[in-house]
Amino acid sequence: MNASHTPLVVVGDALLDHDLCGRAERLAPDAPVPVVHGTRRSSRPGGAALAACLAAADGRPVTLVTGLGTDPASDTLRELLAGRVDLVEVPLEGTLSSKTRVLAGDRPLLRLDDGEGHAREATQEAVSTIAAADGVLVADYGRGTADVLRDALAHTAAPVVWDPHVRGRPPVPGVRLVTPSAQEARAFARRLADGDDAGDAAGLRTAARDARALVAAWQAQAVAVTLGDRGALLSHGETPLLVPTPAAASGDPCGAGDRFASAAAGLLADGALTEAAVQAAVHAATRYVAEGGARAVTGPDRPEAAAEPPADGDTTADAVRTAARVRAAGGTVVAAGGCFDLLHAGHVALLQAARRAGDCLIVCVNSDDSVRRRKGDGRPLVPAADRVRVLRALECVDAVAVFDEDTPERILGDLRPHIWAKGGDYARTRLPEQPLVESWGGQVLLLPYLDGRSTTVLARRAARTPTPGSPR
């Protein structure tokens, strides 16, 4: 995205988040609890402030309307937001809420909550800001900001995305999109059903039923129930649309809901259709988790990936970021390459084995022109966009990069993997990229290849298969 995109007003409860990250390698002698040592402390905007920063990192101007006080946590948050978003403050009663997570590696062990501040009253500046908005995101964390500005939110002409919280009130009638998690949707729906607890919050049927009920009860134009790594379920009140994640993403999901809501709100402000905005928001949230989640939001100048999904085949930047993130965390980056024209069992076995060799697997894929030069005018059978999409759907694949050259040296130089994995059929051949990989201390690793599986064999077999009604 770029700065020409529509400005966004984020209204909601800001939080101050802290992480204490260390290693847990033993239990305490006096209690069966892990001992975390070598801790590093970091602080970042949380709640509505995180949503505002994520929207601003997309390249759009953002104004955050939130409650702040005179306490030290409020002062720290102001410093973190300086230069990232414009602030419009409403008075806060009490101290700003803050959360401290204790993590061992990427695994949260404990969370400590402090501060119970609530927005006290609206201000004329806040009301005027909402009235003049081109797009509004309400990031409600149940601490009063949306409540004191409820009348202004009900009368704005801008498209409104409302990210609700079970501690807060329902959205005002007529909002464009409401974005509860499955658990939040279940809780709101139970209230409508007078305590009925039937259904599993993780089930698609339950999410669809809850979304339909909430569209009617809230008089919302649409409800998108977020389902974690399953994507989101969009309902206008009738048959819902399931928007799956583009690829498996493992990482810290803290703040993924804010990433989803901020991406959707920005795109609706730009004039996108609701279905397109939700699909882009699912892609943005998936990338957010894969790239480190909230802990990757470390400074005002850190660019965030665009909210639109990357075009199939144009994923090299995502692959380079994934490699850099894993390398920075001390992990092992594995890369594998090939045409992958017709994905078969031999390919899958190779990729699964490669992924087990490290902490992430990046697949380098020949472009259509590159395949054509190597295999002839009849290839590829499947265009690069489709090959990339199939590869990204594999659980063992973390990212895909497309290269246009005859060999992958250039993209390998960008990725700098620790391991370059190839099939065992190269055992008697010195790969041309081997000196490059070894130049930065990398290792070429050969993996077993399933005999009898190849794209050429599959294509010939398909060509010989008689069509129905033809003589045998």
Coordinates of N, CA and C in Angstrom, one line a residue, residues 182-379:
A182 N -14.4 -16.8 16.8 CA -15.4 -17.8 17.0 C -15.9 -17.8 18.4
Q183 N -15.0 -17.7 19.4 CA -15.3 -17.7 20.8 C -16.2 -16.5 21.2
E184 N -15.8 -15.3 20.6 CA -16.6 -14.2 20.9 C -18.0 -14.3 20.3
A185 N -18.1 -14.8 19.1 CA -19.4 -14.9 18.4 C -20.3 -15.9 19.2
R186 N -19.7 -17.0 19.7 CA -20.4 -17.9 20.5 C -21.0 -17.3 21.8
A187 N -20.1 -16.5 22.4 CA -20.5 -15.8 23.7 C -21.7 -14.8 23.4
F188 N -21.6 -14.0 22.3 CA -22.6 -13.1 22.0 C -23.9 -13.8 21.7
A189 N -23.8 -14.9 20.9 CA -25.0 -15.7 20.5 C -25.7 -16.3 21.7
R190 N -24.9 -16.8 22.7 CA -25.5 -17.4 23.9 C -26.3 -16.3 24.6
R191 N -25.8 -15.1 24.6 CA -26.6 -14.1 25.3 C -28.0 -13.9 24.6
L192 N -27.9 -13.9 23.2 CA -29.2 -13.8 22.5 C -30.1 -14.9 22.7
A193 N -29.5 -16.1 23.0 CA -30.3 -17.3 23.2 C -30.6 -17.5 24.6
D194 N -30.4 -16.5 25.5 CA -30.7 -16.6 26.9 C -29.9 -17.8 27.6
G195 N -28.6 -17.8 27.2 CA -27.7 -18.8 27.9 C -27.6 -20.1 27.3
D196 N -28.2 -20.3 26.1 CA -28.1 -21.6 25.4 C -26.6 -21.8 25.1
D197 N -26.0 -23.0 25.5 CA -24.6 -23.2 25.3 C -24.4 -24.3 24.3
A198 N -25.4 -24.6 23.5 CA -25.2 -25.7 22.5 C -24.2 -25.3 21.4
G199 N -23.4 -26.2 21.0 CA -22.5 -26.0 19.9 C -21.1 -25.9 20.3
D200 N -20.2 -26.1 19.3 CA -18.8 -26.1 19.5 C -18.3 -24.8 18.9
A201 N -17.6 -23.9 19.6 CA -17.1 -22.7 19.1 C -16.2 -22.8 17.9
A202 N -15.6 -24.0 17.8 CA -14.6 -24.2 16.7 C -15.3 -24.8 15.5
G203 N -16.6 -25.2 15.5 CA -17.2 -25.8 14.4 C -17.7 -24.8 13.4
L204 N -17.7 -25.2 12.1 CA -18.1 -24.3 11.1 C -19.6 -24.1 11.2
R205 N -20.4 -25.2 11.5 CA -21.9 -25.0 11.6 C -22.2 -24.1 12.7
T206 N -21.6 -24.2 13.8 CA -21.8 -23.3 14.9 C -21.5 -21.9 14.6
A207 N -20.3 -21.7 13.9 CA -19.9 -20.3 13.5 C -20.9 -19.7 12.5
A208 N -21.4 -20.5 11.6 CA -22.4 -20.0 10.6 C -23.7 -19.7 11.3
R209 N -24.1 -20.5 12.2 CA -25.4 -20.2 12.9 C -25.2 -18.9 13.8
D210 N -24.1 -18.8 14.5 CA -23.9 -17.6 15.3 C -23.8 -16.4 14.5
A211 N -23.1 -16.4 13.3 CA -23.0 -15.3 12.5 C -24.3 -14.8 12.0
R212 N -25.2 -15.8 11.5 CA -26.5 -15.4 11.0 C -27.3 -14.8 12.1
A213 N -27.3 -15.3 13.4 CA -28.0 -14.7 14.4 C -27.5 -13.3 14.8
L214 N -26.2 -13.1 14.7 CA -25.6 -11.8 15.0 C -25.9 -10.7 14.0
V215 N -25.9 -11.1 12.7 CA -26.3 -10.2 11.6 C -27.7 -9.6 11.9
A216 N -28.6 -10.5 12.3 CA -30.0 -10.1 12.5 C -30.1 -9.2 13.8
A217 N -29.5 -9.7 14.9 CA -29.6 -9.0 16.1 C -28.9 -7.6 16.1
W218 N -27.8 -7.6 15.5 CA -27.0 -6.3 15.5 C -27.4 -5.4 14.3
Q219 N -28.2 -5.9 13.4 CA -28.6 -5.1 12.2 C -27.3 -4.7 11.4
A220 N -26.4 -5.6 11.4 CA -25.1 -5.4 10.7 C -25.3 -5.8 9.2
Q221 N -24.5 -5.2 8.3 CA -24.5 -5.6 7.0 C -23.9 -6.9 6.8
A222 N -22.8 -7.2 7.6 CA -22.2 -8.5 7.5 C -21.4 -8.8 8.8
V223 N -21.2 -10.1 9.1 CA -20.4 -10.5 10.2 C -19.3 -11.5 9.6
A224 N -18.1 -11.3 10.0 CA -17.0 -12.2 9.6 C -16.4 -12.8 10.9
V225 N -16.7 -14.1 11.1 CA -16.2 -14.8 12.3 C -14.8 -15.3 12.0
T226 N -13.8 -14.9 12.7 CA -12.5 -15.3 12.4 C -12.2 -16.7 13.1
L227 N -11.6 -17.6 12.4 CA -11.4 -19.0 12.8 C -10.0 -19.4 13.0
G228 N -9.1 -18.5 13.3 CA -7.7 -18.8 13.5 C -7.1 -19.3 12.2
D229 N -6.4 -20.5 12.2 CA -5.7 -21.0 11.0 C -6.6 -21.6 10.0
R230 N -7.9 -21.5 10.3 CA -8.9 -22.0 9.3 C -9.4 -20.8 8.4
G231 N -9.1 -19.6 8.8 CA -9.5 -18.5 8.0 C -10.7 -17.7 8.6
A232 N -11.7 -17.4 7.8 CA -12.8 -16.6 8.3 C -14.1 -17.0 7.6
L233 N -15.2 -16.9 8.3 CA -16.5 -17.2 7.8 C -17.3 -15.9 7.7
L234 N -17.7 -15.5 6.4 CA -18.4 -14.3 6.2 C -19.9 -14.6 6.0
S235 N -20.7 -13.9 6.7 CA -22.2 -14.0 6.6 C -22.8 -12.7 6.4
H236 N -23.8 -12.7 5.4 CA -24.7 -11.5 5.3 C -26.1 -11.9 5.8
G237 N -26.2 -13.0 6.5 CA -27.4 -13.5 7.1 C -28.0 -14.7 6.4
E238 N -27.4 -15.1 5.3 CA -27.9 -16.3 4.6 C -26.8 -17.3 4.5
T239 N -26.5 -17.9 3.4 CA -25.5 -18.9 3.2 C -24.1 -18.2 3.4
P240 N -23.3 -18.7 4.3 CA -22.0 -18.0 4.6 C -20.9 -18.4 3.5
L241 N -19.9 -17.6 3.5 CA -18.8 -17.8 2.6 C -17.6 -18.1 3.5
L242 N -16.9 -19.3 3.3 CA -15.7 -19.6 4.0 C -14.5 -19.1 3.2
V243 N -13.7 -18.3 3.9 CA -12.5 -17.7 3.3 C -11.3 -18.4 4.0
P244 N -10.7 -19.4 3.3 CA -9.6 -20.1 4.0 C -8.3 -19.3 4.0
T245 N -7.4 -19.7 4.9 CA -6.0 -19.1 4.9 C -5.3 -19.6 3.6
P246 N -4.4 -18.7 3.0 CA -3.7 -19.1 1.8 C -2.6 -20.2 2.1
A247 N -2.2 -20.3 3.3 CA -1.1 -21.3 3.6 C -1.1 -21.5 5.1
A248 N -0.5 -22.6 5.5 CA -0.3 -22.8 7.0 C 0.7 -21.8 7.5
A249 N 0.4 -21.2 8.6 CA 1.4 -20.3 9.3 C 1.5 -20.6 10.7
S250 N 2.7 -20.9 11.1 CA 3.0 -21.1 12.6 C 3.7 -19.9 13.1
G251 N 3.3 -19.5 14.3 CA 3.9 -18.4 14.9 C 3.0 -17.8 16.0
D252 N 3.3 -16.7 16.5 CA 2.6 -16.0 17.6 C 1.4 -15.4 17.1
P253 N 0.1 -15.9 17.5 CA -1.1 -15.3 16.9 C -1.6 -14.1 17.7
C254 N -0.8 -13.6 18.7 CA -1.3 -12.4 19.5 C -1.4 -11.2 18.5
G255 N -2.6 -10.6 18.5 CA -2.8 -9.5 17.6 C -3.3 -9.8 16.2
A256 N -3.5 -11.1 15.9 CA -3.9 -11.5 14.5 C -5.3 -10.9 14.3
G257 N -6.2 -10.9 15.3 CA -7.5 -10.3 15.1 C -7.5 -8.8 14.7
D258 N -6.5 -8.1 15.4 CA -6.3 -6.7 15.1 C -5.8 -6.5 13.6
R259 N -4.9 -7.4 13.2 CA -4.4 -7.3 11.8 C -5.5 -7.6 10.8
F260 N -6.4 -8.6 11.1 CA -7.5 -8.9 10.3 C -8.5 -7.6 10.2
A261 N -8.9 -7.1 11.3 CA -9.8 -6.0 11.3 C -9.2 -4.7 10.7
S262 N -8.0 -4.4 10.9 CA -7.4 -3.2 10.4 C -7.3 -3.3 8.9
A263 N -6.9 -4.5 8.4 CA -6.8 -4.7 6.9 C -8.2 -4.5 6.3
A264 N -9.2 -5.2 6.8 CA -10.5 -5.1 6.3 C -11.1 -3.7 6.3
A265 N -10.9 -3.0 7.4 CA -11.4 -1.6 7.5 C -10.7 -0.7 6.5
G266 N -9.4 -0.8 6.3 CA -8.7 0.0 5.4 C -9.2 -0.2 4.0
L267 N -9.4 -1.5 3.6 CA -9.9 -1.8 2.2 C -11.3 -1.3 2.0
L268 N -12.2 -1.5 3.0 CA -13.6 -1.0 2.9 C -13.6 0.5 2.7
A269 N -12.7 1.2 3.5 CA -12.6 2.6 3.3 C -12.2 3.0 1.9
D270 N -11.3 2.2 1.3 CA -10.9 2.4 -0.1 C -12.0 2.1 -1.1
G271 N -13.1 1.5 -0.7 CA -14.2 1.2 -1.6 C -14.3 -0.3 -2.0
A272 N -13.5 -1.1 -1.4 CA -13.5 -2.6 -1.8 C -14.9 -3.2 -1.4
L273 N -15.2 -4.2 -2.1 CA -16.4 -5.0 -1.7 C -16.1 -5.8 -0.4
T274 N -17.1 -6.1 0.3 CA -16.9 -6.8 1.6 C -16.2 -8.1 1.4
E275 N -16.6 -8.9 0.4 CA -15.9 -10.2 0.2 C -14.5 -10.1 -0.1
A276 N -14.1 -9.1 -1.0 CA -12.7 -8.9 -1.3 C -11.9 -8.4 -0.1
A277 N -12.5 -7.5 0.7 CA -11.8 -7.0 1.9 C -11.6 -8.2 2.9
V278 N -12.5 -9.1 3.1 CA -12.3 -10.2 4.0 C -11.3 -11.1 3.5
Q279 N -11.3 -11.4 2.2 CA -10.2 -12.3 1.7 C -8.8 -11.7 1.9
A280 N -8.7 -10.4 1.6 CA -7.4 -9.7 1.8 C -7.0 -9.7 3.3
A281 N -8.0 -9.5 4.1 CA -7.7 -9.5 5.6 C -7.2 -10.9 6.1
V282 N -7.8 -12.0 5.6 CA -7.3 -13.3 5.9 C -5.9 -13.5 5.5
H283 N -5.5 -13.0 4.3 CA -4.1 -13.1 3.8 C -3.2 -12.3 4.7
A284 N -3.7 -11.1 5.0 CA -2.8 -10.2 5.9 C -2.6 -10.8 7.2
A285 N -3.6 -11.3 7.8 CA -3.5 -11.9 9.2 C -2.6 -13.2 9.1
T286 N -2.7 -13.9 8.1 CA -1.8 -15.1 7.9 C -0.3 -14.7 7.8
R287 N 0.0 -13.7 7.0 CA 1.3 -13.2 6.9 C 1.8 -12.6 8.2
Y288 N 0.9 -11.9 8.9 CA 1.3 -11.3 10.2 C 1.8 -12.4 11.2
V289 N 1.1 -13.5 11.3 CA 1.5 -14.6 12.2 C 2.8 -15.2 11.7
A290 N 2.9 -15.4 10.4 CA 4.1 -16.1 9.9 C 5.3 -15.2 10.1
E291 N 5.2 -13.9 10.1 CA 6.3 -13.0 10.2 C 6.6 -12.5 11.6
G292 N 6.0 -13.2 12.6 CA 6.4 -12.9 14.0 C 5.3 -12.3 14.8
G293 N 4.2 -11.9 14.3 CA 3.1 -11.4 15.1 C 3.4 -10.1 15.7
A294 N 2.8 -9.8 16.8 CA 2.9 -8.5 17.4 C 4.3 -8.1 17.7
R295 N 5.2 -9.1 18.0 CA 6.6 -8.8 18.4 C 7.4 -8.2 17.2
A296 N 6.9 -8.4 16.0 CA 7.5 -7.8 14.8 C 7.2 -6.3 14.7
V297 N 6.2 -5.8 15.4 CA 5.9 -4.4 15.3 C 6.7 -3.7 16.3
T298 N 8.0 -3.3 15.9 CA 8.9 -2.9 16.9 C 9.2 -1.4 16.8
G299 N 8.9 -0.7 15.7 CA 9.2 0.7 15.5 C 8.4 1.3 14.5
P300 N 8.4 2.7 14.5 CA 7.5 3.4 13.6 C 7.9 3.3 12.1
D301 N 9.1 2.9 11.8 CA 9.5 2.8 10.4 C 9.5 1.4 9.8
R302 N 9.0 0.4 10.6 CA 9.0 -0.9 10.1 C 7.8 -1.1 9.1
P303 N 8.1 -1.4 7.9 CA 7.0 -1.6 6.9 C 6.3 -2.9 7.2
E304 N 4.9 -2.9 7.0 CA 4.1 -4.1 7.1 C 3.7 -4.5 5.7
A305 N 3.6 -5.8 5.5 CA 3.2 -6.3 4.2 C 1.8 -5.7 3.8
A306 N 1.6 -5.5 2.5 CA 0.3 -5.0 2.0 C -0.8 -5.9 2.4
A307 N -2.0 -5.3 2.6 CA -3.1 -6.0 3.0 C -3.7 -6.9 1.9
E308 N -3.5 -6.5 0.6 CA -3.9 -7.4 -0.4 C -3.1 -8.6 -0.5
P309 N -3.7 -9.8 -0.8 CA -3.0 -11.0 -1.0 C -2.0 -10.9 -2.1
P310 N -0.8 -11.4 -2.0 CA 0.2 -11.3 -3.1 C -0.3 -12.1 -4.3
A311 N 0.0 -11.6 -5.4 CA -0.4 -12.3 -6.6 C 0.3 -13.7 -6.6
D312 N -0.5 -14.7 -7.1 CA 0.1 -16.1 -7.1 C 1.4 -16.0 -8.0
G313 N 2.5 -16.5 -7.5 CA 3.7 -16.5 -8.2 C 4.6 -15.3 -7.9
D314 N 4.1 -14.3 -7.3 CA 4.8 -13.1 -6.9 C 5.0 -13.1 -5.4
T315 N 5.7 -14.1 -4.9 CA 5.8 -14.3 -3.4 C 7.2 -14.2 -2.9
T316 N 8.1 -13.8 -3.8 CA 9.5 -13.8 -3.4 C 9.8 -12.9 -2.2
A317 N 9.2 -11.7 -2.1 CA 9.5 -10.9 -1.0 C 9.0 -11.5 0.3
D318 N 7.9 -12.2 0.3 CA 7.4 -12.9 1.5 C 8.4 -14.0 1.9
A319 N 9.0 -14.7 0.9 CA 9.9 -15.8 1.1 C 11.2 -15.2 1.8
V320 N 11.7 -14.1 1.3 CA 12.9 -13.5 1.8 C 12.7 -13.0 3.2
R321 N 11.5 -12.4 3.5 CA 11.2 -12.0 4.9 C 11.1 -13.2 5.8
T322 N 10.5 -14.3 5.3 CA 10.4 -15.5 6.2 C 11.8 -16.0 6.5
A323 N 12.7 -16.1 5.5 CA 14.1 -16.6 5.8 C 14.8 -15.7 6.8
A324 N 14.6 -14.4 6.6 CA 15.3 -13.4 7.5 C 14.8 -13.6 9.0
R325 N 13.5 -13.8 9.1 CA 12.9 -13.9 10.4 C 13.4 -15.2 11.1
V326 N 13.4 -16.3 10.4 CA 13.8 -17.5 11.0 C 15.3 -17.5 11.4
R327 N 16.1 -16.9 10.5 CA 17.5 -16.8 10.7 C 17.8 -15.9 11.9
A328 N 17.1 -14.8 12.0 CA 17.3 -13.9 13.2 C 16.9 -14.5 14.5
A329 N 16.0 -15.5 14.5 CA 15.6 -16.2 15.7 C 16.5 -17.4 16.0
G330 N 17.5 -17.6 15.2 CA 18.5 -18.7 15.4 C 18.0 -20.0 14.8
G331 N 17.0 -19.9 14.0 CA 16.5 -21.2 13.3 C 17.3 -21.5 12.1
T332 N 17.0 -22.7 11.5 CA 17.6 -23.2 10.3 C 16.7 -23.1 9.1
V333 N 17.2 -22.4 8.1 CA 16.4 -22.1 6.9 C 16.8 -23.2 5.9
V334 N 15.8 -23.9 5.4 CA 15.9 -24.9 4.4 C 15.3 -24.5 3.1
A335 N 15.9 -24.7 2.0 CA 15.3 -24.3 0.7 C 15.4 -25.6 -0.2
A336 N 14.4 -25.7 -1.1 CA 14.4 -26.7 -2.1 C 13.9 -26.1 -3.4
G337 N 14.3 -26.7 -4.5 CA 13.9 -26.1 -5.8 C 13.5 -27.1 -6.8
G338 N 12.8 -26.6 -7.8 CA 12.4 -27.4 -8.9 C 11.3 -26.8 -9.7
C339 N 10.8 -27.5 -10.7 CA 9.7 -27.0 -11.5 C 8.3 -27.3 -10.9
F340 N 8.2 -28.5 -10.3 CA 7.0 -28.9 -9.6 C 5.8 -28.8 -10.6
D341 N 5.9 -29.3 -11.8 CA 4.9 -29.0 -12.8 C 3.6 -29.8 -12.5
L342 N 3.7 -31.1 -12.3 CA 2.6 -31.8 -11.8 C 3.0 -32.4 -10.4
L343 N 2.5 -31.8 -9.4 CA 2.9 -32.2 -8.0 C 2.5 -33.6 -7.8
H344 N 3.4 -34.5 -7.4 CA 3.1 -35.9 -7.2 C 3.8 -36.4 -5.9
A345 N 3.6 -37.7 -5.6 CA 4.0 -38.2 -4.3 C 5.5 -38.1 -4.1
G346 N 6.3 -38.1 -5.2 CA 7.7 -38.0 -5.0 C 8.1 -36.6 -4.6
H347 N 7.4 -35.6 -5.1 CA 7.6 -34.2 -4.7 C 7.3 -34.0 -3.2
V348 N 6.1 -34.5 -2.9 CA 5.6 -34.3 -1.5 C 6.6 -35.0 -0.5
A349 N 7.0 -36.2 -0.8 CA 8.0 -36.9 0.1 C 9.3 -36.1 0.3
L350 N 9.8 -35.6 -0.8 CA 11.0 -34.7 -0.8 C 10.8 -33.5 0.1
L351 N 9.7 -32.8 -0.1 CA 9.4 -31.6 0.6 C 9.2 -31.8 2.1
Q352 N 8.5 -32.9 2.4 CA 8.3 -33.3 3.8 C 9.7 -33.6 4.5
A353 N 10.5 -34.3 3.8 CA 11.8 -34.6 4.4 C 12.7 -33.4 4.5
A354 N 12.6 -32.4 3.6 CA 13.4 -31.2 3.7 C 12.9 -30.4 4.8
R355 N 11.6 -30.3 5.0 CA 11.1 -29.5 6.2 C 11.5 -30.0 7.5
R356 N 11.7 -31.3 7.6 CA 12.1 -31.9 8.9 C 13.6 -31.6 9.2
A357 N 14.3 -31.1 8.2 CA 15.7 -30.8 8.3 C 16.0 -29.5 9.0
G358 N 15.0 -28.7 9.1 CA 15.2 -27.3 9.7 C 13.9 -26.8 10.3
D359 N 13.9 -25.4 10.4 CA 12.8 -24.7 11.1 C 11.8 -24.0 10.1
C360 N 12.2 -24.0 8.8 CA 11.3 -23.5 7.8 C 11.7 -24.0 6.5
L361 N 10.8 -24.2 5.5 CA 11.1 -24.6 4.2 C 10.6 -23.6 3.2
I362 N 11.5 -23.1 2.3 CA 11.2 -22.2 1.3 C 11.4 -23.0 0.0
V363 N 10.4 -23.0 -0.9 CA 10.5 -23.7 -2.2 C 10.7 -22.7 -3.3
C364 N 11.8 -22.9 -4.0 CA 12.2 -22.1 -5.1 C 11.6 -22.8 -6.4
V365 N 10.8 -22.1 -7.1 CA 10.1 -22.6 -8.3 C 10.5 -21.9 -9.6
N366 N 10.8 -22.7 -10.6 CA 11.1 -22.1 -11.9 C 9.8 -21.4 -12.5
S367 N 10.0 -20.3 -13.0 CA 8.9 -19.6 -13.7 C 8.5 -20.3 -15.0
D368 N 7.5 -19.9 -15.6 CA 7.0 -20.6 -16.8 C 8.1 -20.5 -17.9
D369 N 8.7 -19.3 -18.1 CA 9.8 -19.2 -19.1 C 11.0 -20.1 -18.8
S370 N 11.3 -20.1 -17.5 CA 12.4 -21.0 -17.1 C 12.1 -22.5 -17.4
V371 N 10.9 -22.9 -17.1 CA 10.6 -24.3 -17.4 C 10.6 -24.6 -18.9
R372 N 10.1 -23.6 -19.6 CA 10.0 -23.8 -21.1 C 11.4 -23.9 -21.7
R373 N 12.4 -23.2 -21.2 CA 13.7 -23.3 -21.7 C 14.4 -24.6 -21.3
R374 N 14.0 -25.1 -20.1 CA 14.6 -26.4 -19.7 C 13.9 -27.6 -20.3
K375 N 12.6 -27.6 -20.4 CA 11.8 -28.8 -20.8 C 11.2 -28.8 -22.2
G376 N 11.2 -27.6 -22.8 CA 10.7 -27.6 -24.2 C 9.3 -26.8 -24.2
D377 N 8.8 -26.6 -25.5 CA 7.7 -25.7 -25.7 C 6.4 -26.3 -25.1
G378 N 6.3 -27.6 -24.8 CA 5.1 -28.2 -24.3 C 5.0 -28.1 -22.8
R379 N 6.0 -27.5 -22.2 CA 6.0 -27.4 -20.7 C 6.1 -25.9 -20.3

